[in-house]
mmCIF file of C-alpha atoms in Angstrom:
data_model
loop_
_atom_site.group_PDB
_atom_site.id
_atom_site.type_symbol
_atom_site.label_atom_id
_atom_site.label_comp_id
_atom_site.label_asym_id
_atom_site.label_seq_id
_atom_site.Cartn_x
_atom_site.Cartn_y
_atom_site.Cartn_z
ATOM 1 C CA UNK K 15 85.255 70.369 20.865
ATOM 2 C CA UNK K 16 81.640 71.277 21.589
ATOM 3 C CA UNK K 17 81.446 68.753 24.401
ATOM 4 C CA UNK K 18 84.589 70.247 25.948
ATOM 5 C CA UNK K 19 83.035 73.744 25.978
ATOM 6 C CA UNK K 20 79.830 72.360 27.490
ATOM 7 C CA UNK K 21 81.804 70.650 30.256
ATOM 8 C CA UNK K 22 83.713 73.889 30.922
ATOM 9 C CA UNK K 23 80.495 75.906 31.189
ATOM 10 C CA UNK K 24 79.044 73.348 33.575
ATOM 11 C CA UNK K 25 82.103 73.526 35.815
ATOM 12 C CA UNK K 26 81.956 77.350 35.838
ATOM 13 C CA UNK K 27 78.266 77.336 36.694
ATOM 14 C CA UNK K 28 78.823 74.826 39.458
ATOM 15 C CA UNK K 29 81.623 76.921 40.952
ATOM 16 C CA UNK K 30 79.466 80.064 40.787
ATOM 17 C CA UNK K 31 76.609 78.277 42.495
ATOM 18 C CA UNK K 32 78.933 77.145 45.273
ATOM 19 C CA UNK K 33 80.192 80.681 45.803
ATOM 20 C CA UNK K 34 76.641 82.016 46.098
ATOM 21 C CA UNK K 35 75.804 79.186 48.430
ATOM 22 C CA UNK K 36 78.670 80.228 50.673
ATOM 23 C CA UNK K 37 77.636 83.888 50.543
ATOM 24 C CA UNK K 38 74.025 83.058 51.442
ATOM 25 C CA UNK K 39 74.767 80.472 54.111
ATOM 26 C CA UNK K 40 74.603 81.016 57.866
ATOM 27 C CA UNK K 41 78.077 81.234 59.467
ATOM 28 C CA UNK K 42 79.365 77.856 60.517
ATOM 29 C CA UNK K 43 76.505 75.905 58.859
ATOM 30 C CA UNK K 44 77.136 75.483 55.136
ATOM 31 C CA UNK K 45 80.885 76.168 55.114
ATOM 32 C CA UNK K 46 83.309 76.005 58.038
ATOM 33 C CA UNK K 47 86.733 77.555 57.615
ATOM 34 C CA UNK K 48 89.178 75.988 60.073
ATOM 35 C CA UNK K 49 89.826 78.488 62.878
ATOM 36 C CA UNK K 50 93.550 77.926 62.514
ATOM 37 C CA UNK K 51 93.330 79.708 59.143
ATOM 38 C CA UNK K 52 91.850 82.788 60.792
ATOM 39 C CA UNK K 53 94.899 83.385 63.008
ATOM 40 C CA UNK K 54 98.052 85.301 62.250
ATOM 41 C CA UNK K 55 101.017 83.117 61.282
ATOM 42 C CA UNK K 56 102.697 83.312 64.678
ATOM 43 C CA UNK K 57 99.422 82.552 66.447
ATOM 44 C CA UNK K 58 98.857 79.501 64.267
ATOM 45 C CA UNK K 59 102.161 78.106 65.407
ATOM 46 C CA UNK K 60 101.243 78.691 69.048
ATOM 47 C CA UNK K 61 97.880 77.017 68.574
ATOM 48 C CA UNK K 62 99.427 73.956 66.940
ATOM 49 C CA UNK K 63 101.854 73.664 69.834
ATOM 50 C CA UNK K 64 98.984 73.718 72.320
ATOM 51 C CA UNK K 65 100.244 76.839 74.104
ATOM 52 C CA UNK K 66 96.863 78.543 74.096
ATOM 53 C CA UNK K 67 93.270 77.834 73.169
ATOM 54 C CA UNK K 68 91.553 79.377 70.215
ATOM 55 C CA UNK K 69 89.313 82.200 71.342
ATOM 56 C CA UNK K 70 87.575 85.184 69.842
ATOM 57 C CA UNK K 71 89.474 88.410 69.322
ATOM 58 C CA UNK K 72 90.617 90.258 72.464
ATOM 59 C CA UNK K 73 92.414 93.559 73.055
ATOM 60 C CA UNK K 74 96.220 93.489 73.398
ATOM 61 C CA UNK K 75 97.732 91.557 76.281
ATOM 62 C CA UNK K 76 99.582 93.219 79.125
ATOM 63 C CA UNK K 77 101.937 92.004 81.810
ATOM 64 C CA UNK K 78 101.502 92.423 85.527
ATOM 65 C CA UNK K 79 104.506 92.313 87.882
ATOM 66 C CA UNK K 80 104.264 89.691 90.606
ATOM 67 C CA UNK K 81 107.454 90.164 92.588
ATOM 68 C CA UNK K 82 109.719 92.892 93.832
ATOM 69 C CA UNK K 83 112.919 93.344 91.786
ATOM 70 C CA UNK K 84 116.221 93.444 93.616
ATOM 71 C CA UNK K 85 116.822 96.740 95.385
ATOM 72 C CA UNK K 86 118.971 99.295 93.623
ATOM 73 C CA UNK K 87 121.879 101.028 95.382
ATOM 74 C CA UNK K 88 121.131 104.221 97.261
ATOM 75 C CA UNK K 89 118.604 105.327 99.879
ATOM 76 C CA UNK K 90 114.904 104.629 99.519
ATOM 77 C CA UNK K 91 113.556 106.879 96.795
ATOM 78 C CA UNK K 92 116.998 107.822 95.481
ATOM 79 C CA UNK K 93 116.885 104.825 93.170
ATOM 80 C CA UNK K 94 113.933 106.392 91.386
ATOM 81 C CA UNK K 95 116.310 108.462 89.278
ATOM 82 C CA UNK K 96 116.983 106.104 86.433
ATOM 83 C CA UNK K 97 117.203 102.476 87.478
ATOM 84 C CA UNK K 98 115.361 100.417 84.934
ATOM 85 C CA UNK K 99 112.651 98.101 86.162
ATOM 86 C CA UNK K 100 113.294 94.367 86.035
ATOM 87 C CA UNK K 101 109.698 93.280 86.418
ATOM 88 C CA UNK K 102 109.149 89.777 85.078
ATOM 89 C CA UNK K 103 105.536 88.728 85.590
ATOM 90 C CA UNK K 104 104.822 85.044 85.939
ATOM 91 C CA UNK K 105 101.645 85.055 83.890
ATOM 92 C CA UNK K 106 100.011 86.674 80.874
ATOM 93 C CA UNK K 107 96.669 88.309 81.134
ATOM 94 C CA UNK K 108 94.202 90.142 78.893
ATOM 95 C CA UNK K 109 93.441 93.789 79.683
ATOM 96 C CA UNK K 110 90.468 95.858 78.634
ATOM 97 C CA UNK K 111 90.930 98.869 76.410
ATOM 98 C CA UNK K 112 91.454 102.113 78.358
ATOM 99 C CA UNK K 113 88.269 104.014 79.159
ATOM 100 C CA UNK K 114 87.224 106.865 81.437
ATOM 101 C CA UNK K 115 85.404 107.253 84.744
ATOM 102 C CA UNK K 116 81.905 108.629 84.319
ATOM 103 C CA UNK K 117 82.023 111.132 87.205
ATOM 104 C CA UNK K 118 85.569 112.280 86.351
ATOM 105 C CA UNK K 119 86.563 111.751 82.686
ATOM 106 C CA UNK K 120 90.173 112.670 83.469
ATOM 107 C CA UNK K 121 90.609 109.358 85.325
ATOM 108 C CA UNK K 122 91.497 106.357 83.127
ATOM 109 C CA UNK K 123 90.017 102.877 83.288
ATOM 110 C CA UNK K 124 91.750 99.820 81.857
ATOM 111 C CA UNK K 125 95.317 100.432 82.963
ATOM 112 C CA UNK K 126 97.491 97.706 84.439
ATOM 113 C CA UNK K 127 99.344 99.788 87.030
ATOM 114 C CA UNK K 128 98.721 102.975 89.006
ATOM 115 C CA UNK K 129 98.255 106.356 87.317
ATOM 116 C CA UNK K 130 100.135 109.538 88.174
ATOM 117 C CA UNK K 131 96.815 111.186 89.002
ATOM 118 C CA UNK K 132 94.878 111.862 92.178
ATOM 119 C CA UNK K 133 91.139 111.379 92.588
ATOM 120 C CA UNK K 134 88.311 112.815 94.747
ATOM 121 C CA UNK K 135 88.330 110.679 97.888
ATOM 122 C CA UNK K 136 84.538 110.728 98.199
ATOM 123 C CA UNK K 137 83.718 109.848 94.581
ATOM 124 C CA UNK K 138 80.649 107.631 94.472
ATOM 125 C CA UNK K 139 82.227 104.969 92.230
ATOM 126 C CA UNK K 140 84.513 103.960 95.127
ATOM 127 C CA UNK K 141 81.934 103.937 97.913
ATOM 128 C CA UNK K 142 81.034 100.304 97.287
ATOM 129 C CA UNK K 143 84.521 99.299 98.435
ATOM 130 C CA UNK K 144 83.866 100.413 102.012
ATOM 131 C CA UNK K 145 80.093 100.663 102.560
ATOM 132 C CA UNK K 146 78.230 97.986 104.546
ATOM 133 C CA UNK K 147 81.199 95.637 104.892
ATOM 134 C CA UNK K 148 81.119 95.182 108.707
ATOM 135 C CA UNK K 149 84.726 96.309 109.013
ATOM 136 C CA UNK K 150 86.297 95.625 112.435
ATOM 137 C CA UNK K 151 89.797 97.182 112.576
ATOM 138 C CA UNK K 152 92.573 95.126 114.163
ATOM 139 C CA UNK K 153 96.057 96.323 115.059
ATOM 140 C CA UNK K 154 98.196 94.548 112.468
ATOM 141 C CA UNK K 155 100.935 93.691 114.995
ATOM 142 C CA UNK K 156 98.337 91.606 116.855
ATOM 143 C CA UNK K 157 97.952 89.351 113.816
ATOM 144 C CA UNK K 158 101.631 88.473 113.979
ATOM 145 C CA UNK K 159 102.377 84.992 115.244
ATOM 146 C CA UNK K 160 104.481 81.962 114.414
ATOM 147 C CA UNK K 161 106.921 84.271 112.662
ATOM 148 C CA UNK K 162 104.393 85.687 110.223
ATOM 149 C CA UNK K 163 101.233 87.751 109.845
ATOM 150 C CA UNK K 164 98.322 85.379 110.334
ATOM 151 C CA UNK K 165 96.051 87.056 107.827
ATOM 152 C CA UNK K 166 94.182 85.764 104.798
ATOM 153 C CA UNK K 167 93.913 87.714 101.574
ATOM 154 C CA UNK K 168 93.688 91.422 100.882
ATOM 155 C CA UNK K 169 90.887 93.817 100.024
ATOM 156 C CA UNK K 170 90.819 97.397 98.747
ATOM 157 C CA UNK K 171 89.231 99.890 101.146
ATOM 158 C CA UNK K 172 89.873 103.572 100.344
ATOM 159 C CA UNK K 173 87.901 104.819 103.353
ATOM 160 C CA UNK K 174 88.001 108.654 103.145
ATOM 161 C CA UNK K 175 88.083 109.380 106.924
ATOM 162 C CA UNK K 176 91.204 107.218 107.316
ATOM 163 C CA UNK K 177 92.865 108.723 104.239
ATOM 164 C CA UNK K 178 92.151 112.258 105.477
ATOM 165 C CA UNK K 179 93.446 111.356 108.949
ATOM 166 C CA UNK K 180 96.719 110.112 107.456
ATOM 167 C CA UNK K 181 97.194 113.379 105.580
ATOM 168 C CA UNK K 182 96.301 115.300 108.726
ATOM 169 C CA UNK K 183 99.023 113.482 110.676
ATOM 170 C CA UNK K 184 101.726 113.786 108.035
ATOM 171 C CA UNK K 185 101.584 117.382 106.865
ATOM 172 C CA UNK K 186 101.886 119.283 110.151
ATOM 173 C CA UNK K 187 105.178 117.443 110.695
ATOM 174 C CA UNK K 188 106.501 118.047 107.184
ATOM 175 C CA UNK K 189 105.436 121.688 107.125
ATOM 176 C CA UNK K 190 107.165 122.153 110.464
ATOM 177 C CA UNK K 191 110.344 120.948 108.734
ATOM 178 C CA UNK K 192 109.931 123.455 105.923
ATOM 179 C CA UNK K 193 108.323 121.129 103.344
ATOM 180 C CA UNK K 194 105.345 122.315 101.317
ATOM 181 C CA UNK K 195 102.768 120.299 99.409
ATOM 182 C CA UNK K 196 103.921 120.882 95.845
ATOM 183 C CA UNK K 197 103.738 119.059 92.511
ATOM 184 C CA UNK K 198 105.760 115.847 92.555
ATOM 185 C CA UNK K 199 107.237 116.805 89.176
ATOM 186 C CA UNK K 200 106.886 119.540 86.533
ATOM 187 C CA UNK K 201 105.486 116.819 84.266
ATOM 188 C CA UNK K 202 102.436 116.098 86.469
ATOM 189 C CA UNK K 203 99.746 118.011 88.329
ATOM 190 C CA UNK K 204 99.801 115.409 91.114
ATOM 191 C CA UNK K 205 100.881 116.883 94.451
ATOM 192 C CA UNK K 206 102.838 115.287 97.263
ATOM 193 C CA UNK K 207 100.524 113.588 99.743
ATOM 194 C CA UNK K 208 97.650 113.005 97.316
ATOM 195 C CA UNK K 209 96.495 109.451 96.670
ATOM 196 C CA UNK K 210 97.240 107.697 93.398
ATOM 197 C CA UNK K 211 94.486 106.448 91.115
ATOM 198 C CA UNK K 212 94.621 102.603 91.110
ATOM 199 C CA UNK K 213 94.202 100.364 88.046
ATOM 200 C CA UNK K 214 90.486 99.777 87.536
ATOM 201 C CA UNK K 215 88.354 98.025 84.954
ATOM 202 C CA UNK K 216 84.711 98.338 84.075
ATOM 203 C CA UNK K 217 82.669 95.542 85.633
ATOM 204 C CA UNK K 218 78.968 94.681 85.406
ATOM 205 C CA UNK K 219 78.342 96.638 88.636
ATOM 206 C CA UNK K 220 80.827 99.470 88.214
ATOM 207 C CA UNK K 221 84.570 99.720 88.681
ATOM 208 C CA UNK K 222 86.567 96.652 89.684
ATOM 209 C CA UNK K 223 90.241 96.459 90.566
ATOM 210 C CA UNK K 224 92.746 94.841 88.280
ATOM 211 C CA UNK K 225 92.437 91.150 89.260
ATOM 212 C CA UNK K 226 96.115 90.750 90.134
ATOM 213 C CA UNK K 227 96.353 93.852 92.317
ATOM 214 C CA UNK K 228 95.470 92.246 95.702
ATOM 215 C CA UNK K 229 98.061 89.504 95.340
ATOM 216 C CA UNK K 230 100.642 91.981 94.095
ATOM 217 C CA UNK K 231 100.132 94.360 97.021
ATOM 218 C CA UNK K 232 100.171 91.506 99.509
ATOM 219 C CA UNK K 233 103.481 90.298 98.112
ATOM 220 C CA UNK K 234 104.827 93.775 98.713
ATOM 221 C CA UNK K 235 104.224 93.289 102.417
ATOM 222 C CA UNK K 236 105.784 89.848 102.286
ATOM 223 C CA UNK K 237 108.911 91.128 100.584
ATOM 224 C CA UNK K 238 109.332 94.044 102.957
ATOM 225 C CA UNK K 239 108.802 91.729 105.925
ATOM 226 C CA UNK K 240 111.627 89.516 104.685
ATOM 227 C CA UNK K 241 113.896 92.554 104.359
ATOM 228 C CA UNK K 242 112.865 94.120 107.664
ATOM 229 C CA UNK K 243 115.227 94.035 110.637
ATOM 230 C CA UNK K 244 116.318 96.157 113.574
ATOM 231 C CA UNK K 245 119.112 97.639 111.480
ATOM 232 C CA UNK K 246 117.201 97.833 108.179
ATOM 233 C CA UNK K 247 113.736 99.295 108.694
ATOM 234 C CA UNK K 248 111.198 98.469 105.989
ATOM 235 C CA UNK K 249 107.876 98.478 107.881
ATOM 236 C CA UNK K 250 106.398 101.421 109.781
ATOM 237 C CA UNK K 251 103.371 101.960 112.008
ATOM 238 C CA UNK K 252 101.244 105.092 112.178
ATOM 239 C CA UNK K 253 98.290 105.543 114.505
ATOM 240 C CA UNK K 254 95.590 107.950 113.327
ATOM 241 C CA UNK K 255 92.421 109.080 115.053
ATOM 242 C CA UNK K 256 89.163 108.345 113.234
ATOM 243 C CA UNK K 257 85.848 108.957 114.982
ATOM 244 C CA UNK K 258 87.530 108.956 118.372
ATOM 245 C CA UNK K 259 89.282 105.625 117.817
ATOM 246 C CA UNK K 260 92.848 104.826 116.800
ATOM 247 C CA UNK K 261 93.355 103.162 113.430
ATOM 248 C CA UNK K 262 96.683 101.403 112.941
ATOM 249 C CA UNK K 263 98.246 101.997 109.529
ATOM 250 C CA UNK K 264 101.079 99.911 108.094
ATOM 251 C CA UNK K 265 103.443 101.919 105.885
ATOM 252 C CA UNK K 266 106.026 100.569 103.475
ATOM 253 C CA UNK K 267 107.896 102.059 100.553
ATOM 254 C CA UNK K 268 108.019 101.137 96.878
ATOM 255 C CA UNK K 269 109.971 102.220 93.816
ATOM 256 C CA UNK K 270 108.076 104.278 91.272
ATOM 257 C CA UNK K 271 109.135 102.124 88.311
ATOM 258 C CA UNK K 272 107.334 99.174 89.898
ATOM 259 C CA UNK K 273 103.947 100.882 90.209
ATOM 260 C CA UNK K 274 103.239 102.825 87.013
ATOM 261 C CA UNK K 275 102.479 101.938 83.392
ATOM 262 C CA UNK K 276 104.570 104.846 82.186
ATOM 263 C CA UNK K 277 108.221 105.561 82.888
ATOM 264 C CA UNK K 278 108.167 107.899 85.874
ATOM 265 C CA UNK K 279 111.220 109.888 86.991
ATOM 266 C CA UNK K 280 110.946 110.914 90.661
ATOM 267 C CA UNK K 281 114.472 111.422 92.020
ATOM 268 C CA UNK K 282 113.265 113.650 94.873
ATOM 269 C CA UNK K 283 110.281 111.583 95.990
ATOM 270 C CA UNK K 284 109.395 108.252 97.566
ATOM 271 C CA UNK K 285 106.236 106.180 97.138
ATOM 272 C CA UNK K 286 104.391 104.962 100.234
ATOM 273 C CA UNK K 287 101.918 102.062 100.296
ATOM 274 C CA UNK K 288 99.369 102.206 103.123
ATOM 275 C CA UNK K 289 97.475 99.296 104.701
ATOM 276 C CA UNK K 290 95.481 98.354 107.773
ATOM 277 C CA UNK K 291 94.078 95.038 109.019
ATOM 278 C CA UNK K 292 90.548 94.105 110.031
ATOM 279 C CA UNK K 293 88.013 91.345 110.339
ATOM 280 C CA UNK K 294 85.473 91.792 107.574
ATOM 281 C CA UNK K 295 81.865 90.613 107.450
ATOM 282 C CA UNK K 296 82.180 88.516 110.588
ATOM 283 C CA UNK K 297 85.148 86.449 109.434
ATOM 284 C CA UNK K 298 87.294 84.982 112.207
ATOM 285 C CA UNK K 299 90.644 85.755 110.579
ATOM 286 C CA UNK K 300 91.854 89.241 109.712
ATOM 287 C CA UNK K 301 92.603 90.569 106.248
ATOM 288 C CA UNK K 302 94.934 93.268 105.058
ATOM 289 C CA UNK K 303 93.057 96.227 103.612
ATOM 290 C CA UNK K 304 94.931 98.363 101.103
ATOM 291 C CA UNK K 305 94.142 102.011 101.767
ATOM 292 C CA UNK K 306 96.060 103.673 98.967
ATOM 293 C CA UNK K 307 99.409 104.818 97.621
ATOM 294 C CA UNK K 308 100.902 108.275 97.995
ATOM 295 C CA UNK K 309 104.081 110.101 97.001
ATOM 296 C CA UNK K 310 106.011 112.199 99.526
ATOM 297 C CA UNK K 311 109.225 114.230 99.302
ATOM 298 C CA UNK K 312 112.273 112.061 99.828
ATOM 299 C CA UNK K 313 113.196 111.951 103.500
ATOM 300 C CA UNK K 314 109.612 112.565 104.655
ATOM 301 C CA UNK K 315 109.315 109.073 106.105
ATOM 302 C CA UNK K 316 112.385 109.614 108.271
ATOM 303 C CA UNK K 317 110.964 112.934 109.488
ATOM 304 C CA UNK K 318 107.769 111.172 110.542
ATOM 305 C CA UNK K 319 109.783 108.608 112.508
ATOM 306 C CA UNK K 320 111.955 111.266 114.148
ATOM 307 C CA UNK K 321 108.858 113.185 115.220
ATOM 308 C CA UNK K 322 107.196 110.083 116.656
ATOM 309 C CA UNK K 323 104.230 110.228 114.270
ATOM 310 C CA UNK K 324 105.438 106.949 112.737
ATOM 311 C CA UNK K 325 107.393 104.172 114.452
ATOM 312 C CA UNK K 326 109.478 101.279 113.174
ATOM 313 C CA UNK K 327 107.601 97.980 113.402
ATOM 314 C CA UNK K 328 109.339 95.488 115.683
ATOM 315 C CA UNK K 329 108.919 92.097 114.030
ATOM 316 C CA UNK K 330 111.021 89.066 113.180
ATOM 317 C CA UNK K 331 111.451 88.862 109.418
ATOM 318 C CA UNK K 332 109.364 86.156 107.771
ATOM 319 C CA UNK K 333 107.101 85.901 104.714
ATOM 320 C CA UNK K 334 103.336 86.266 104.708
ATOM 321 C CA UNK K 335 101.208 83.166 104.622
ATOM 322 C CA UNK K 336 99.845 82.831 101.095
#
């Protein structure tokens, strides 16, 4: 009986010593808990199936749309009223937690899609996207050959003089037709004609675009090019004067439910995406440069065409080279 108690005390002491050894040990040296035990049940199953690698904890995952859903019935912009989005991204990706821009705390950082907010065009955080890049504008129609735009890639270039020139060309026409620059909706302070705040993240050297945005915006051009014809206009050209030279802007439309994180109801508006092409930093081939996105009253695009400020692009429909 005594020997049994002694054995029991020894076992207890040994167990206590092991616990203290674990508490005092450096992580991963004395005791290693299998990482699979640190995951939630569903994640363990995924790890066992080899569907993802074990990594440290990250913020929640988000989805990014990579193609244009089928068009909804009705004129451009009219489909904004309630058609649900059918975005089905082809990849998963980790997003940073939302933050704020230092010079303007009202502007979010960390979103996946555009925000229903405008921004100061000359804000210093965006100057790096257009300063010292040896930008040589090219008329985008001149890059068209072999049934496609012979361009490579896409950059973001929110150059304020071009953005101001676009507004200066649009609003005299619209105001002459009785349209005023008003809020796009009672739910937002954003006004028609202002430029939408893109999805940014915080990088080591300031703001960086969401990594999928260039490909996504380029696919927009590709899809509209496929849909474009003499009878169904999807691509438009606008020439604007900047520093005494004409800059050639490509305009296409998009549905609001494809561009925003939140559900946006804009039955009386249409979203315009604005681009130009250029050779950058001495490269031999041209790139598309995304200028920005803006919301105008529905029918504004047609008014611009009727007035001659914008013209329908005359191209054979084909897809962009990837």
